[in-house]
Amino acid sequence: MINNNFEDILMNRKSVKVFDEQVKIPEEEMQEMIQKATKAPSSVNMQPWRFLVVQSEEGKDKLRPLIRFNTRQNDTSAAMVVVFGDMHNYEFGEEIYNNAVAHGMMPEDVKEEMLAKVIPYYKSLSKAEMNDIVKIDSSLAAMQFMLVARAYGYDTNPIGGFERDQIAQAFDLDEERYEPVMIIAIGKEKNPGHDSYRLSTDQVTRFV
Ligand SMILES: Cc1cc2nc3c(=O)[nH]c(=O)nc-3n(C[C@H](O)[C@H](O)[C@H](O)COP(=O)(O)O)c2cc1C
């Protein structure tokens, strides 16, 4: 089920907190949505986003004590998609650039030049600098995921209120490597989301 009405997808997206518990999302469909979300741009195309799809009862039980006031979303959603940023994303650099050449998307010499510059540069970054990069890039993919979800007939809620220092470990992930960015609850709405006020363009924009 694809909704191609971009205006509807964009303007009617609202954070949904209570989902229809009967609705599950097939793994293949979830993969398709993630694939589309990862058409998002990223710094030097390093694609540092990683997705942990928590859909089982067991997984949700692990999440429950870590998500503070967001338990309704955990209990009723089809899945809680935890978006992480991979602090070692440059380990995929060769694979990404080699495939770009193999698919005729980039000349070999450009690849060589980019890899020689980008990988040492990324390795030289401080933790704080890399943290900024993975959070910016992964947030773009997260936003795309929420819009793609609407196109597939689902609703979402981005969640930042969770125990960031415990979530990687709870799912046996290396906490030094995987930086939690946000959780996206996804499912079909049971209780509709509320309208929310936006500041005017004048208040948030300056033309010079
Ligand atoms: C990074 C981020 C973190 C958020 N964290 C939470 C959260 O922990 N719990 C929650 O219910 N909503 C959370 N929200 C949802 C916001 O409250 C919501 O997006 C905002 O009020 C605008 O409403 P809308 O999404 O319906 O347009 C978060 C949103 C973002 C972008």
Coordinates of C-alpha atoms and ligand atoms in Angstrom, one line a residue:
M1 CA 0.0 0.0 0.0
I2 CA 1.8 3.1 -1.2
N3 CA 0.6 6.6 -0.7
N4 CA 2.3 8.8 -3.3
N5 CA 0.6 12.0 -2.1
F6 CA 3.6 13.9 -0.8
E7 CA 1.6 16.8 0.6
D8 CA -0.6 14.4 2.6
I9 CA 2.5 12.4 3.8
L10 CA 4.2 15.6 4.9
M11 CA 1.4 17.7 6.3
N12 CA -0.5 14.9 8.1
R13 CA 2.4 13.2 9.8
K14 CA 1.9 13.5 13.5
S15 CA 3.5 11.7 16.4
V16 CA 1.3 8.8 17.3
K17 CA 1.7 7.5 20.9
V18 CA -0.9 4.6 20.9
F19 CA -0.9 2.1 18.1
D20 CA -3.2 -0.8 17.0
E21 CA -1.6 -3.7 18.8
Q22 CA -2.9 -6.2 16.2
V23 CA -0.8 -4.7 13.5
K24 CA 2.6 -6.2 12.8
I25 CA 5.0 -5.2 10.0
P26 CA 6.5 -8.1 7.9
E27 CA 10.3 -8.1 7.9
E28 CA 10.4 -7.7 4.2
E29 CA 8.3 -4.6 4.3
M30 CA 10.4 -3.2 7.1
Q31 CA 13.5 -3.8 5.0
E32 CA 12.0 -2.1 2.0
M33 CA 11.1 1.0 4.1
I34 CA 14.7 1.1 5.6
Q35 CA 16.2 0.7 2.2
K36 CA 14.2 3.7 1.0
A37 CA 15.1 5.7 4.1
T38 CA 18.8 5.1 3.5
K39 CA 18.5 7.1 0.2
A40 CA 19.1 9.9 2.6
P41 CA 22.3 11.9 2.0
S42 CA 25.2 11.5 4.4
S43 CA 28.6 13.2 4.8
V44 CA 31.0 11.7 2.2
N45 CA 28.3 9.1 1.7
M46 CA 29.6 7.0 4.6
Q47 CA 26.0 6.0 5.7
P48 CA 26.7 5.7 9.4
W49 CA 23.0 4.9 10.3
R50 CA 22.3 1.5 11.8
F51 CA 18.8 0.2 12.6
L52 CA 17.9 -2.2 15.4
V53 CA 14.3 -3.3 14.8
V54 CA 12.8 -4.3 18.2
Q55 CA 9.7 -6.2 17.3
S56 CA 9.6 -9.3 19.5
E57 CA 8.1 -9.4 23.0
E58 CA 11.5 -10.3 24.4
G59 CA 13.1 -7.3 22.7
K60 CA 10.3 -5.0 23.9
D61 CA 10.7 -6.3 27.5
K62 CA 14.4 -5.3 27.3
L63 CA 13.5 -1.9 26.1
R64 CA 10.7 -1.2 28.6
P65 CA 12.8 -0.2 31.6
L66 CA 15.0 2.0 29.3
I67 CA 12.3 4.2 27.7
R68 CA 11.1 6.3 30.6
F69 CA 7.6 7.8 29.9
N70 CA 7.4 6.2 26.5
T71 CA 6.0 2.8 27.5
R72 CA 2.7 3.1 25.6
Q73 CA 4.5 3.3 22.3
N74 CA 6.7 0.3 23.3
D75 CA 3.7 -1.8 24.3
T76 CA 1.4 -1.0 21.3
S77 CA 3.7 -0.4 18.3
A78 CA 4.5 -3.0 15.7
A79 CA 8.2 -2.2 16.3
M80 CA 10.5 0.2 18.0
V81 CA 13.3 1.0 15.6
V82 CA 16.4 2.1 17.4
V83 CA 18.6 4.2 15.2
F84 CA 22.3 4.1 16.0
G85 CA 25.2 6.0 14.5
D86 CA 28.2 3.8 13.8
M87 CA 31.3 5.6 15.1
H88 CA 33.5 3.2 13.0
N89 CA 31.5 3.9 9.8
Y90 CA 34.7 4.4 7.8
E91 CA 35.3 0.6 7.9
F92 CA 32.7 0.5 5.2
G93 CA 34.4 3.2 3.1
E94 CA 36.2 0.8 0.7
E95 CA 33.1 -1.2 0.2
I96 CA 31.0 1.8 -0.6
Y97 CA 33.5 3.5 -2.9
N98 CA 34.5 0.2 -4.7
N99 CA 30.8 -0.5 -5.4
A100 CA 30.3 3.0 -6.7
V101 CA 33.0 2.3 -9.2
A102 CA 31.7 -1.2 -10.0
H103 CA 28.2 0.2 -10.7
G104 CA 29.6 3.0 -12.9
M105 CA 28.7 5.7 -10.5
M106 CA 32.2 7.0 -9.9
P107 CA 35.5 6.9 -11.9
E108 CA 38.3 4.8 -10.4
D109 CA 40.6 7.8 -10.0
V110 CA 38.0 9.7 -8.0
K111 CA 37.5 6.8 -5.7
E112 CA 41.3 6.5 -5.1
E113 CA 41.5 10.2 -4.3
M114 CA 38.5 10.2 -2.1
L115 CA 39.5 7.1 -0.1
A116 CA 43.0 8.5 0.4
K117 CA 41.5 11.7 1.8
V118 CA 38.4 10.6 3.6
I119 CA 39.4 7.6 5.5
P120 CA 42.4 9.1 7.3
Y121 CA 40.4 12.2 7.9
Y122 CA 37.5 10.3 9.5
K123 CA 39.9 8.2 11.6
S124 CA 41.6 11.4 12.8
L125 CA 38.3 13.0 14.1
S126 CA 37.7 13.3 17.8
K127 CA 34.9 11.4 19.4
A128 CA 32.8 14.5 19.7
E129 CA 33.3 15.4 16.1
M130 CA 32.4 11.9 14.9
N131 CA 29.4 11.9 17.2
D132 CA 28.1 15.1 15.5
I133 CA 28.6 13.6 12.1
V134 CA 26.8 10.3 12.8
K135 CA 23.9 12.1 14.6
I136 CA 23.4 14.5 11.7
D137 CA 23.5 11.8 9.1
S138 CA 21.4 9.3 11.0
S139 CA 18.8 11.9 11.8
L140 CA 18.3 12.6 8.1
A141 CA 17.7 8.8 7.5
A142 CA 15.4 8.8 10.5
M143 CA 13.3 11.6 9.1
Q144 CA 13.1 9.9 5.8
F145 CA 12.1 6.7 7.5
M146 CA 9.1 8.5 9.2
L147 CA 7.9 9.8 5.8
V148 CA 8.4 6.5 4.0
A149 CA 6.4 4.9 6.8
R150 CA 3.5 7.2 6.1
A151 CA 3.8 6.3 2.4
Y152 CA 3.4 2.6 3.5
G153 CA 0.3 3.5 5.6
Y154 CA 2.1 3.5 9.0
D155 CA 2.5 6.1 11.7
T156 CA 5.5 6.9 13.8
N157 CA 6.7 8.7 16.9
P158 CA 10.3 9.8 17.2
I159 CA 11.6 9.2 20.7
G160 CA 14.5 10.9 22.4
G161 CA 13.6 10.1 26.0
F162 CA 15.4 6.9 26.8
E163 CA 18.5 5.7 28.7
R164 CA 21.2 6.4 26.1
D165 CA 24.0 5.0 28.3
Q166 CA 22.3 1.6 28.5
I167 CA 20.6 0.8 25.3
A168 CA 23.5 -0.5 23.2
Q169 CA 24.6 -2.9 26.0
A170 CA 21.1 -4.1 26.6
F171 CA 21.1 -5.5 23.0
D172 CA 24.7 -6.8 23.1
L173 CA 26.0 -4.0 20.9
D174 CA 29.4 -2.4 21.5
E175 CA 28.6 0.9 23.2
E176 CA 31.8 2.5 22.2
R177 CA 30.9 1.9 18.6
Y178 CA 27.1 2.4 18.4
E179 CA 25.9 5.8 19.4
P180 CA 22.1 5.9 20.0
V181 CA 20.4 8.6 18.0
M182 CA 16.7 8.1 18.5
I183 CA 14.0 5.5 18.7
I184 CA 11.2 5.5 16.2
A185 CA 8.0 3.8 17.3
I186 CA 6.1 2.5 14.2
G187 CA 2.7 1.0 13.7
K188 CA -0.8 1.9 12.7
E189 CA -2.4 4.6 14.8
K190 CA -5.1 3.7 17.3
N191 CA -5.4 7.1 18.9
P192 CA -4.8 9.8 16.4
G193 CA -1.8 12.1 17.0
H194 CA -2.5 15.7 18.1
D195 CA -1.9 18.8 15.8
S196 CA 1.1 20.7 17.0
Y197 CA 1.9 24.4 16.6
R198 CA 4.8 25.7 14.4
L199 CA 6.5 29.0 14.7
S200 CA 6.1 31.2 11.7
T201 CA 8.6 31.2 8.9
D202 CA 9.5 34.8 9.8
Q203 CA 10.5 33.7 13.3
V204 CA 12.9 30.9 12.1
T205 CA 14.2 32.4 8.9
R206 CA 16.5 35.3 8.0
F207 CA 17.2 36.4 4.4
V208 CA 20.4 38.3 3.9
Ligands
LIG1 C1 14.5 14.0 18.6 C2 13.1 13.9 19.1 C3 12.8 13.4 20.3 C4 11.5 13.2 20.7 N1 11.3 12.5 21.9 C5 10.0 12.2 22.3 C6 9.8 11.4 23.4 O1 10.7 10.9 24.1 N2 8.5 11.0 23.6 C7 7.5 11.5 22.9 O2 6.3 11.1 23.2 N3 7.6 12.3 21.8 C8 8.9 12.6 21.5 N4 9.1 13.4 20.4 C9 8.0 13.9 19.5 C10 7.8 15.4 19.6 O3 7.2 15.7 20.8 C11 6.9 15.8 18.4 O4 7.6 15.5 17.3 C12 6.6 17.3 18.4 O5 5.8 17.6 19.5 C13 5.9 17.8 17.2 O6 4.7 17.0 17.0 P1 4.5 16.1 15.7 O7 5.6 15.1 15.6 O8 3.1 15.4 15.9 O9 4.5 17.0 14.5 C14 10.4 13.7 19.9 C15 10.7 14.3 18.7 C16 12.0 14.4 18.3 C17 12.3 15.0 16.9

